[in-house]
Amino acid sequence: MFEEELRRNFEPVYRFLDEKNIYEVRSIARAFGINAPTSAKKHDLIMRTIGVAGGISPPEPHTRRGARVKASDAPPDQLAHIQRLIEQCKRIPSGKIVFADSAKSERRVEDVCRGVLELTEEGGRLRCSDRVPGEVFVSPACIERFCLREGDGIYGYMERCGDRQELLQVVELNGGAPVFAARPCFDAFSAEYPAERIPLGSSEAEILRLLDYIAPVGKGQRLLLALPAGGAREVFARLASCAAESVHVCVALIEQRPEDLTDVRAAFGRAEVFSASFDMSSREQLSTARVALERCKRLAEKGEDALLLLDSLTSLAGACAAAGEDDLLVRQLFASARRLRGAGTLTVVGAAQGGPEALYAAANAVWEGPSADGELLAAERCHTVRAERLLSERERAAAEELRRAAEEGGTRAALARFKKIIDDPSIKS
């Protein structure tokens, strides 16, 4: 039964491989880690390849017995085409699928789920989208089998066991196939200064376009947003809108009103939103912030650029105090921002209302407001450490001119000067 379901759900992949001769199939199988492909029949070899390449079956263990394994000479474009076909098949589940847990038992899958893994004392649970009501339990065995970590984005099949929903099969892990092996760890990468900025030139807010010169935000920046309570939401929404095309945006909202969540999701568009309302316990609020941070770490580990918007560090520090803990999580969260050598970046923008001096010392960029002349942010009080690394030579000259205007005449004077020089095509060249 398992083989019939597997072939039906991955029919385009089977058909593509079946059109190849046995020698081509063997070479493709070797590329996906199939052992001793010359000793298997073509059909069996295709099914084993689909199982491993699609993450349905774990990788076949290597063995030292017999002749040395030949290297695969399968064309890379064929391997990429197979992976694309597999991803397409996964995104269109065809009814209920049966997976075999062993040679003696089968379990029927009733639904699909997508969410972010949070580790618990029992194993784990998925923070799922609104399409899956309730929680999805993740067993320790499933975590071990798929080498899962907190913050992993998971798409898979689940089954209902009485009143509980349980993850049964991981089909997609962080946007790709499950790896069944240890992955690079975030803390193992060397941290470097940001080298590429998040583009704010498309923002509708002129103040953000100005700050793109005076205090640019690099990928991997640790930005402290020092604004009065409630003032960060507008800045966050505009940042998310500008960054969405180049980074993966996650938003962590602590002590929010439950009725605000719908508006928040609409304001942040495609961003992943992790929300903890004020009626949740302090530990649940801390857990929400931790999972959001771990989600961004998993993305950075695999080479993506992640942006975490946290509203707010002040609320998070209050939750730490209420839970009887020190503010270690606050410092860990803020300190996690960095560019990883050989991987991606994690940018953290944390809002604080008159936060402790330690946050200002830890930040390598500060946006502060409001300005004396009524603007949301005060350009004269905004700065970025080593901002010159993020700007071209001509942009640096323009930034110096704008900064002097802000220091001499305030934010509105800088904005007036900005309008005169921004249309100069030589600045962007």
Short mmCIF file of C-alpha atoms in Angstrom, two decimals:
data_model
loop_
_atom_site.label_atom_id
_atom_site.label_comp_id
_atom_site.label_asym_id
_atom_site.label_seq_id
_atom_site.Cartn_x
_atom_site.Cartn_y
_atom_site.Cartn_z
CA MET A 1 0.00 0.00 0.00
CA PHE A 2 2.81 2.42 0.88
CA GLU A 3 4.45 1.95 -2.54
CA GLU A 4 1.17 2.50 -4.39
CA GLU A 5 0.51 5.75 -2.49
CA LEU A 6 4.07 6.94 -2.98
CA ARG A 7 3.95 6.34 -6.72
CA ARG A 8 0.55 8.00 -7.09
CA ASN A 9 1.60 11.14 -5.18
CA PHE A 10 4.93 11.43 -7.01
CA GLU A 11 3.77 10.23 -10.44
CA PRO A 12 5.51 13.05 -12.40
CA VAL A 13 8.83 12.10 -10.77
CA TYR A 14 8.31 8.41 -11.45
CA ARG A 15 7.41 9.09 -15.08
CA PHE A 16 10.50 11.28 -15.59
CA LEU A 17 12.82 8.60 -14.19
CA ASP A 18 11.07 5.74 -15.95
CA GLU A 19 11.83 7.40 -19.31
CA LYS A 20 15.56 7.09 -18.56
CA ASN A 21 17.54 3.95 -19.29
CA ILE A 22 18.78 1.82 -16.40
CA TYR A 23 22.29 3.31 -16.50
CA GLU A 24 20.96 6.85 -16.19
CA VAL A 25 18.66 5.84 -13.34
CA ARG A 26 21.57 4.22 -11.50
CA SER A 27 23.65 7.37 -11.82
CA ILE A 28 20.79 9.53 -10.52
CA ALA A 29 20.21 7.11 -7.64
CA ARG A 30 23.89 7.34 -6.66
CA ALA A 31 23.60 11.14 -6.57
CA PHE A 32 20.81 10.83 -3.98
CA GLY A 33 22.78 8.41 -1.82
CA ILE A 34 21.20 5.09 -2.87
CA ASN A 35 23.44 2.13 -2.02
CA ALA A 36 24.37 -0.57 -4.55
CA PRO A 37 22.13 0.69 -7.39
CA THR A 38 23.45 -1.94 -9.83
CA SER A 39 21.86 -4.75 -7.80
CA ALA A 40 18.30 -3.34 -7.90
CA LYS A 41 15.64 -3.52 -10.56
CA LYS A 42 14.70 -0.30 -12.30
CA HIS A 43 11.28 0.07 -10.64
CA ASP A 44 12.64 -0.60 -7.16
CA LEU A 45 15.51 1.80 -7.75
CA ILE A 46 13.13 4.56 -8.83
CA MET A 47 10.93 4.08 -5.76
CA ARG A 48 13.94 4.13 -3.41
CA THR A 49 15.23 7.30 -5.09
CA ILE A 50 11.87 9.05 -4.77
CA GLY A 51 11.61 8.06 -1.11
CA VAL A 52 15.03 9.44 -0.16
CA ALA A 53 14.99 12.51 -2.43
CA GLY A 54 11.50 13.44 -1.25
CA GLY A 55 12.28 13.08 2.44
CA ILE A 56 9.81 10.22 2.81
CA SER A 57 12.51 7.71 3.71
CA PRO A 58 15.70 8.40 5.68
CA PRO A 59 19.01 8.32 3.79
CA GLU A 60 20.35 4.84 3.22
CA PRO A 61 23.28 4.08 5.56
CA HIS A 62 26.64 3.79 3.91
CA THR A 63 28.43 0.49 4.09
CA ARG A 64 32.08 -0.48 3.67
CA ARG A 65 31.22 -3.93 2.36
CA GLY A 66 31.71 -4.81 -1.29
CA ALA A 67 33.34 -2.74 -4.02
CA ARG A 68 34.08 0.94 -3.66
CA VAL A 69 31.04 3.08 -4.49
CA LYS A 70 31.32 4.74 -7.88
CA ALA A 71 30.87 8.50 -8.15
CA SER A 72 27.70 9.74 -9.80
CA ASP A 73 27.93 11.43 -13.18
CA ALA A 74 24.27 12.45 -13.30
CA PRO A 75 23.80 15.85 -15.00
CA PRO A 76 23.14 18.59 -12.39
CA ASP A 77 20.22 19.96 -14.41
CA GLN A 78 18.45 16.59 -14.20
CA LEU A 79 18.95 16.43 -10.43
CA ALA A 80 17.59 19.97 -10.06
CA HIS A 81 14.61 19.08 -12.26
CA ILE A 82 13.82 16.07 -10.08
CA GLN A 83 13.92 18.24 -6.94
CA ARG A 84 11.56 20.75 -8.55
CA LEU A 85 9.13 17.99 -9.50
CA ILE A 86 9.26 16.64 -5.93
CA GLU A 87 8.54 20.07 -4.44
CA GLN A 88 5.59 20.52 -6.82
CA CYS A 89 4.16 17.14 -5.81
CA LYS A 90 4.52 17.98 -2.11
CA ARG A 91 2.58 21.19 -2.46
CA ILE A 92 -0.41 19.39 -3.96
CA PRO A 93 -1.22 16.54 -1.56
CA SER A 94 -3.55 14.10 -3.28
CA GLY A 95 -5.95 13.02 -0.59
CA LYS A 96 -5.04 10.90 2.37
CA ILE A 97 -1.63 9.29 2.23
CA VAL A 98 -0.53 6.17 3.99
CA PHE A 99 2.97 5.96 5.45
CA ALA A 100 4.42 2.76 6.81
CA ASP A 101 6.02 3.10 10.26
CA SER A 102 7.43 -0.39 9.95
CA ALA A 103 6.96 -3.58 8.01
CA LYS A 104 4.08 -4.53 10.29
CA SER A 105 2.08 -1.35 10.76
CA GLU A 106 0.59 1.51 8.80
CA ARG A 107 -0.87 4.81 9.94
CA ARG A 108 -3.31 6.86 7.93
CA VAL A 109 -2.66 10.57 7.57
CA GLU A 110 -5.75 12.76 7.82
CA ASP A 111 -4.45 16.25 7.15
CA VAL A 112 -1.49 18.49 6.39
CA CYS A 113 -0.04 21.14 8.66
CA ARG A 114 2.48 23.96 8.54
CA GLY A 115 4.07 25.66 11.52
CA VAL A 116 7.14 26.54 13.56
CA LEU A 117 8.54 24.07 16.08
CA GLU A 118 8.62 24.95 19.76
CA LEU A 119 10.36 22.49 22.07
CA THR A 120 8.54 21.41 25.24
CA GLU A 121 9.13 18.95 28.08
CA GLU A 122 7.06 16.32 26.20
CA GLY A 123 8.90 16.80 22.93
CA GLY A 124 7.59 19.69 20.87
CA ARG A 125 4.60 21.41 19.35
CA LEU A 126 3.97 23.29 16.14
CA ARG A 127 2.80 26.88 16.26
CA CYS A 128 0.51 26.45 13.27
CA SER A 129 -1.22 28.79 10.88
CA ASP A 130 -4.88 29.66 11.33
CA ARG A 131 -5.84 26.86 8.90
CA VAL A 132 -4.98 24.27 11.58
CA PRO A 133 -6.89 24.95 14.80
CA GLY A 134 -5.16 24.01 18.03
CA GLU A 135 -1.67 22.61 18.46
CA VAL A 136 0.15 19.80 16.70
CA PHE A 137 2.22 17.60 19.01
CA VAL A 138 5.70 16.53 17.86
CA SER A 139 7.08 13.40 19.49
CA PRO A 140 10.70 13.08 20.68
CA ALA A 141 11.15 10.23 18.17
CA CYS A 142 10.07 12.51 15.30
CA ILE A 143 12.42 15.25 16.51
CA GLU A 144 15.32 12.79 16.63
CA ARG A 145 14.55 11.15 13.29
CA PHE A 146 14.42 14.41 11.35
CA CYS A 147 17.12 16.18 13.44
CA LEU A 148 14.68 18.99 14.24
CA ARG A 149 15.54 22.17 16.14
CA GLU A 150 13.41 24.78 17.81
CA GLY A 151 12.41 27.40 15.26
CA ASP A 152 12.33 24.99 12.31
CA GLY A 153 9.62 25.78 9.77
CA ILE A 154 7.83 22.49 9.09
CA TYR A 155 5.33 21.37 6.49
CA GLY A 156 4.10 17.83 6.84
CA TYR A 157 1.36 15.33 7.44
CA MET A 158 -0.41 14.90 10.76
CA GLU A 159 -2.89 12.47 12.22
CA ARG A 160 -5.53 12.91 14.88
CA CYS A 161 -5.09 10.74 17.97
CA GLY A 162 -8.25 11.28 19.99
CA ASP A 163 -8.30 14.91 21.02
CA ARG A 164 -4.69 15.48 20.02
CA GLN A 165 -3.12 16.18 16.64
CA GLU A 166 0.32 14.67 16.05
CA LEU A 167 2.94 15.33 13.39
CA LEU A 168 3.58 12.11 11.50
CA GLN A 169 5.78 12.94 8.53
CA VAL A 170 7.98 15.95 7.71
CA VAL A 171 7.70 16.73 4.01
CA GLU A 172 9.39 20.13 3.95
CA LEU A 173 11.91 21.60 6.40
CA ASN A 174 12.67 25.33 6.27
CA GLY A 175 11.58 25.49 2.65
CA GLY A 176 13.53 22.44 1.45
CA ALA A 177 13.64 18.67 1.78
CA PRO A 178 14.37 17.15 5.22
CA VAL A 179 18.08 16.52 5.70
CA PHE A 180 18.10 13.66 8.29
CA ALA A 181 21.49 14.86 9.51
CA ALA A 182 23.11 17.41 11.77
CA ARG A 183 23.09 20.93 10.36
CA PRO A 184 25.47 23.84 10.92
CA CYS A 185 24.73 25.57 14.22
CA PHE A 186 24.14 29.33 14.40
CA ASP A 187 26.70 29.86 17.17
CA ALA A 188 29.38 27.96 15.23
CA PHE A 189 29.57 30.68 12.56
CA SER A 190 31.90 33.64 12.98
CA ALA A 191 30.14 37.00 13.33
CA GLU A 192 31.00 39.87 10.99
CA TYR A 193 29.89 43.46 10.54
CA PRO A 194 27.01 44.12 8.14
CA ALA A 195 28.17 44.66 4.58
CA GLU A 196 24.87 45.16 2.72
CA ARG A 197 22.02 47.41 3.75
CA ILE A 198 18.31 46.75 3.79
CA PRO A 199 16.92 49.12 1.13
CA LEU A 200 14.62 51.80 2.54
CA GLY A 201 14.51 53.96 -0.58
CA SER A 202 11.12 52.52 -1.56
CA SER A 203 9.47 53.61 1.69
CA GLU A 204 6.52 55.99 1.53
CA ALA A 205 7.86 57.66 4.70
CA GLU A 206 10.33 60.35 3.76
CA ILE A 207 12.01 60.13 7.17
CA LEU A 208 12.99 56.49 6.47
CA ARG A 209 14.43 57.41 3.08
CA LEU A 210 16.48 60.07 4.86
CA LEU A 211 17.70 57.61 7.48
CA ASP A 212 18.76 55.27 4.68
CA TYR A 213 21.67 57.72 4.32
CA ILE A 214 22.20 59.09 7.84
CA ALA A 215 21.68 55.83 9.78
CA PRO A 216 21.32 52.92 7.31
CA VAL A 217 20.22 49.48 8.50
CA GLY A 218 22.55 46.72 7.37
CA LYS A 219 21.72 43.04 7.08
CA GLY A 220 22.98 41.79 10.43
CA GLN A 221 22.41 45.09 12.27
CA ARG A 222 21.42 45.41 15.94
CA LEU A 223 19.05 48.38 15.82
CA LEU A 224 17.51 49.92 18.94
CA LEU A 225 14.31 51.81 18.20
CA ALA A 226 13.90 54.25 21.11
CA LEU A 227 10.34 55.55 20.84
CA PRO A 228 7.46 56.20 23.26
CA ALA A 229 5.03 53.34 23.90
CA GLY A 230 3.04 52.52 20.77
CA GLY A 231 5.26 54.57 18.47
CA ALA A 232 7.19 51.63 17.06
CA ARG A 233 4.29 49.95 15.25
CA GLU A 234 4.25 52.36 12.31
CA VAL A 235 8.03 52.21 11.89
CA PHE A 236 7.95 48.40 12.07
CA ALA A 237 5.24 48.14 9.41
CA ARG A 238 7.20 50.39 7.04
CA LEU A 239 10.43 48.51 7.68
CA ALA A 240 8.70 45.21 6.96
CA SER A 241 7.24 46.58 3.74
CA CYS A 242 10.64 47.76 2.49
CA ALA A 243 12.52 44.63 3.58
CA ALA A 244 10.05 41.99 2.39
CA GLU A 245 11.62 41.66 -1.06
CA SER A 246 15.15 41.00 0.22
CA VAL A 247 14.80 39.41 3.69
CA HIS A 248 12.51 37.02 5.57
CA VAL A 249 10.61 39.13 8.11
CA CYS A 250 9.49 37.82 11.50
CA VAL A 251 7.58 39.97 14.01
CA ALA A 252 7.39 39.23 17.74
CA LEU A 253 4.70 41.17 19.61
CA ILE A 254 4.68 40.97 23.41
CA GLU A 255 1.73 42.01 25.63
CA GLN A 256 -0.63 42.77 22.76
CA ARG A 257 -4.40 43.10 22.90
CA PRO A 258 -6.00 39.98 21.35
CA GLU A 259 -8.31 42.06 19.16
CA ASP A 260 -5.32 43.85 17.58
CA LEU A 261 -3.85 40.69 16.05
CA THR A 262 -5.97 40.79 12.88
CA ASP A 263 -4.93 44.36 12.14
CA VAL A 264 -1.31 43.51 12.92
CA ARG A 265 -1.23 40.62 10.44
CA ALA A 266 -2.70 42.85 7.76
CA ALA A 267 -0.15 45.60 8.47
CA PHE A 268 2.84 43.28 8.20
CA GLY A 269 1.79 41.51 5.00
CA ARG A 270 3.86 38.38 4.32
CA ALA A 271 5.79 38.56 7.60
CA GLU A 272 5.60 35.69 10.10
CA VAL A 273 3.89 37.06 13.21
CA PHE A 274 4.49 35.63 16.70
CA SER A 275 2.11 37.26 19.15
CA ALA A 276 1.70 36.98 22.92
CA SER A 277 -1.29 38.85 24.34
CA PHE A 278 -1.28 40.52 27.74
CA ASP A 279 -3.56 37.83 29.19
CA MET A 280 -0.91 35.14 28.63
CA SER A 281 1.46 34.12 31.39
CA SER A 282 4.91 35.68 31.57
CA ARG A 283 6.50 32.36 30.61
CA GLU A 284 4.28 32.08 27.52
CA GLN A 285 5.36 35.57 26.51
CA LEU A 286 9.02 34.65 26.95
CA SER A 287 8.47 31.46 24.96
CA THR A 288 6.94 33.45 22.09
CA ALA A 289 9.98 35.72 21.85
CA ARG A 290 12.36 32.77 22.09
CA VAL A 291 10.65 30.83 19.28
CA ALA A 292 10.66 33.92 17.04
CA LEU A 293 14.39 34.32 17.65
CA GLU A 294 15.11 30.63 16.98
CA ARG A 295 13.05 30.81 13.78
CA CYS A 296 15.32 33.58 12.50
CA LYS A 297 18.43 31.64 13.53
CA ARG A 298 17.34 28.61 11.51
CA LEU A 299 16.89 30.82 8.44
CA ALA A 300 20.29 32.47 8.88
CA GLU A 301 22.00 29.08 9.32
CA LYS A 302 20.84 27.94 5.89
CA GLY A 303 22.07 31.10 4.19
CA GLU A 304 18.98 33.32 4.20
CA ASP A 305 18.65 36.90 5.46
CA ALA A 306 16.24 37.18 8.40
CA LEU A 307 14.83 40.30 10.07
CA LEU A 308 13.30 40.11 13.56
CA LEU A 309 11.11 43.03 14.66
CA LEU A 310 10.42 42.93 18.42
CA ASP A 311 7.85 45.13 20.13
CA SER A 312 9.06 45.52 22.69
CA LEU A 313 12.27 44.90 24.63
CA THR A 314 10.71 46.79 27.54
CA SER A 315 7.72 44.41 27.66
CA LEU A 316 10.04 41.43 27.37
CA ALA A 317 12.14 42.67 30.29
CA GLY A 318 8.93 43.06 32.31
CA ALA A 319 7.93 39.49 31.48
CA CYS A 320 11.35 38.28 32.65
CA ALA A 321 10.90 40.07 35.97
CA ALA A 322 7.36 38.73 36.42
CA ALA A 323 8.60 35.18 35.73
CA GLY A 324 11.29 35.55 38.37
CA GLU A 325 14.11 35.48 35.82
CA ASP A 326 16.84 37.97 34.99
CA ASP A 327 16.87 39.75 31.62
CA LEU A 328 19.20 37.20 30.03
CA LEU A 329 16.73 36.45 27.21
CA VAL A 330 16.51 40.17 26.37
CA ARG A 331 20.29 40.41 26.07
CA GLN A 332 20.57 37.12 24.16
CA LEU A 333 17.90 38.18 21.70
CA PHE A 334 19.46 41.55 21.01
CA ALA A 335 23.00 40.17 20.85
CA SER A 336 22.03 37.53 18.26
CA ALA A 337 22.03 40.03 15.39
CA ARG A 338 25.01 39.45 13.11
CA ARG A 339 26.24 38.57 9.65
CA LEU A 340 27.38 34.95 9.61
CA ARG A 341 30.56 34.18 7.72
CA GLY A 342 29.66 31.54 5.16
CA ALA A 343 25.90 31.73 5.83
CA GLY A 344 23.13 34.33 6.07
CA THR A 345 22.32 37.27 8.32
CA LEU A 346 20.09 37.97 11.31
CA THR A 347 18.97 41.57 11.81
CA VAL A 348 17.23 42.48 15.07
CA VAL A 349 15.21 45.67 15.50
CA GLY A 350 14.03 46.01 19.08
CA ALA A 351 11.76 48.78 20.34
CA ALA A 352 12.33 50.14 23.84
CA GLN A 353 10.71 52.91 25.85
CA GLY A 354 13.54 54.51 27.79
CA GLY A 355 15.33 51.18 28.03
CA PRO A 356 18.39 50.51 30.18
CA GLU A 357 21.74 51.93 29.15
CA ALA A 358 22.98 48.38 28.50
CA LEU A 359 20.74 48.20 25.41
CA TYR A 360 22.21 51.41 24.02
CA ALA A 361 25.72 50.05 24.64
CA ALA A 362 24.88 46.75 22.89
CA ALA A 363 23.21 48.38 19.87
CA ASN A 364 25.30 49.13 16.80
CA ALA A 365 22.54 51.37 15.44
CA VAL A 366 20.01 53.64 17.18
CA TRP A 367 16.90 55.34 15.84
CA GLU A 368 15.48 57.73 18.40
CA GLY A 369 12.41 59.93 18.45
CA PRO A 370 10.25 61.90 18.37
CA SER A 371 12.03 65.00 17.08
CA ALA A 372 11.70 68.48 18.55
CA ASP A 373 9.94 69.63 15.38
CA GLY A 374 7.22 66.97 15.51
CA GLU A 375 8.65 64.23 13.27
CA LEU A 376 8.33 60.56 14.27
CA LEU A 377 12.12 60.13 14.41
CA ALA A 378 14.85 62.63 15.22
CA ALA A 379 17.46 62.44 12.47
CA GLU A 380 20.04 64.25 14.61
CA ARG A 381 19.82 61.49 17.24
CA CYS A 382 19.98 58.54 14.85
CA HIS A 383 23.25 56.83 14.01
CA THR A 384 24.78 53.56 12.74
CA VAL A 385 28.20 52.22 13.68
CA ARG A 386 30.44 51.94 10.62
CA ALA A 387 27.70 53.29 8.39
CA GLU A 388 30.32 54.06 5.73
CA ARG A 389 30.62 50.32 5.00
CA LEU A 390 27.02 50.33 3.77
CA LEU A 391 27.22 53.39 1.50
CA SER A 392 28.93 54.14 -1.78
CA GLU A 393 31.48 56.96 -1.92
CA ARG A 394 28.95 59.45 -3.33
CA GLU A 395 26.29 58.32 -0.88
CA ARG A 396 28.75 58.94 1.97
CA ALA A 397 29.25 62.53 0.80
CA ALA A 398 25.48 63.07 0.67
CA ALA A 399 25.09 61.46 4.12
CA GLU A 400 27.64 63.87 5.64
CA GLU A 401 25.77 66.84 4.18
CA LEU A 402 22.45 65.57 5.50
CA ARG A 403 23.89 64.85 8.93
CA ARG A 404 25.26 68.40 9.22
CA ALA A 405 21.86 69.79 8.24
CA ALA A 406 20.20 67.69 10.94
CA GLU A 407 22.66 68.75 13.63
CA GLU A 408 22.33 72.43 12.73
CA GLY A 409 18.63 72.74 12.00
CA GLY A 410 16.88 69.55 13.18
CA THR A 411 15.01 66.86 11.32
CA ARG A 412 12.91 69.15 9.15
CA ALA A 413 15.99 71.01 7.95
CA ALA A 414 17.56 67.66 7.01
CA LEU A 415 14.39 66.63 5.18
CA ALA A 416 14.34 69.92 3.25
CA ARG A 417 17.96 69.40 2.23
CA PHE A 418 17.20 65.78 1.37
CA LYS A 419 14.54 66.85 -1.15
CA LYS A 420 17.11 68.97 -2.99
CA ILE A 421 19.88 66.39 -3.29
CA ILE A 422 17.98 63.10 -3.62
CA ASP A 423 17.10 63.73 -7.27
CA ASP A 424 20.78 64.04 -8.17
CA PRO A 425 21.44 60.93 -10.34
CA SER A 426 25.16 60.99 -9.50
CA ILE A 427 24.48 59.94 -5.90
CA LYS A 428 23.12 56.53 -6.90
CA SER A 429 25.70 55.90 -9.63
#
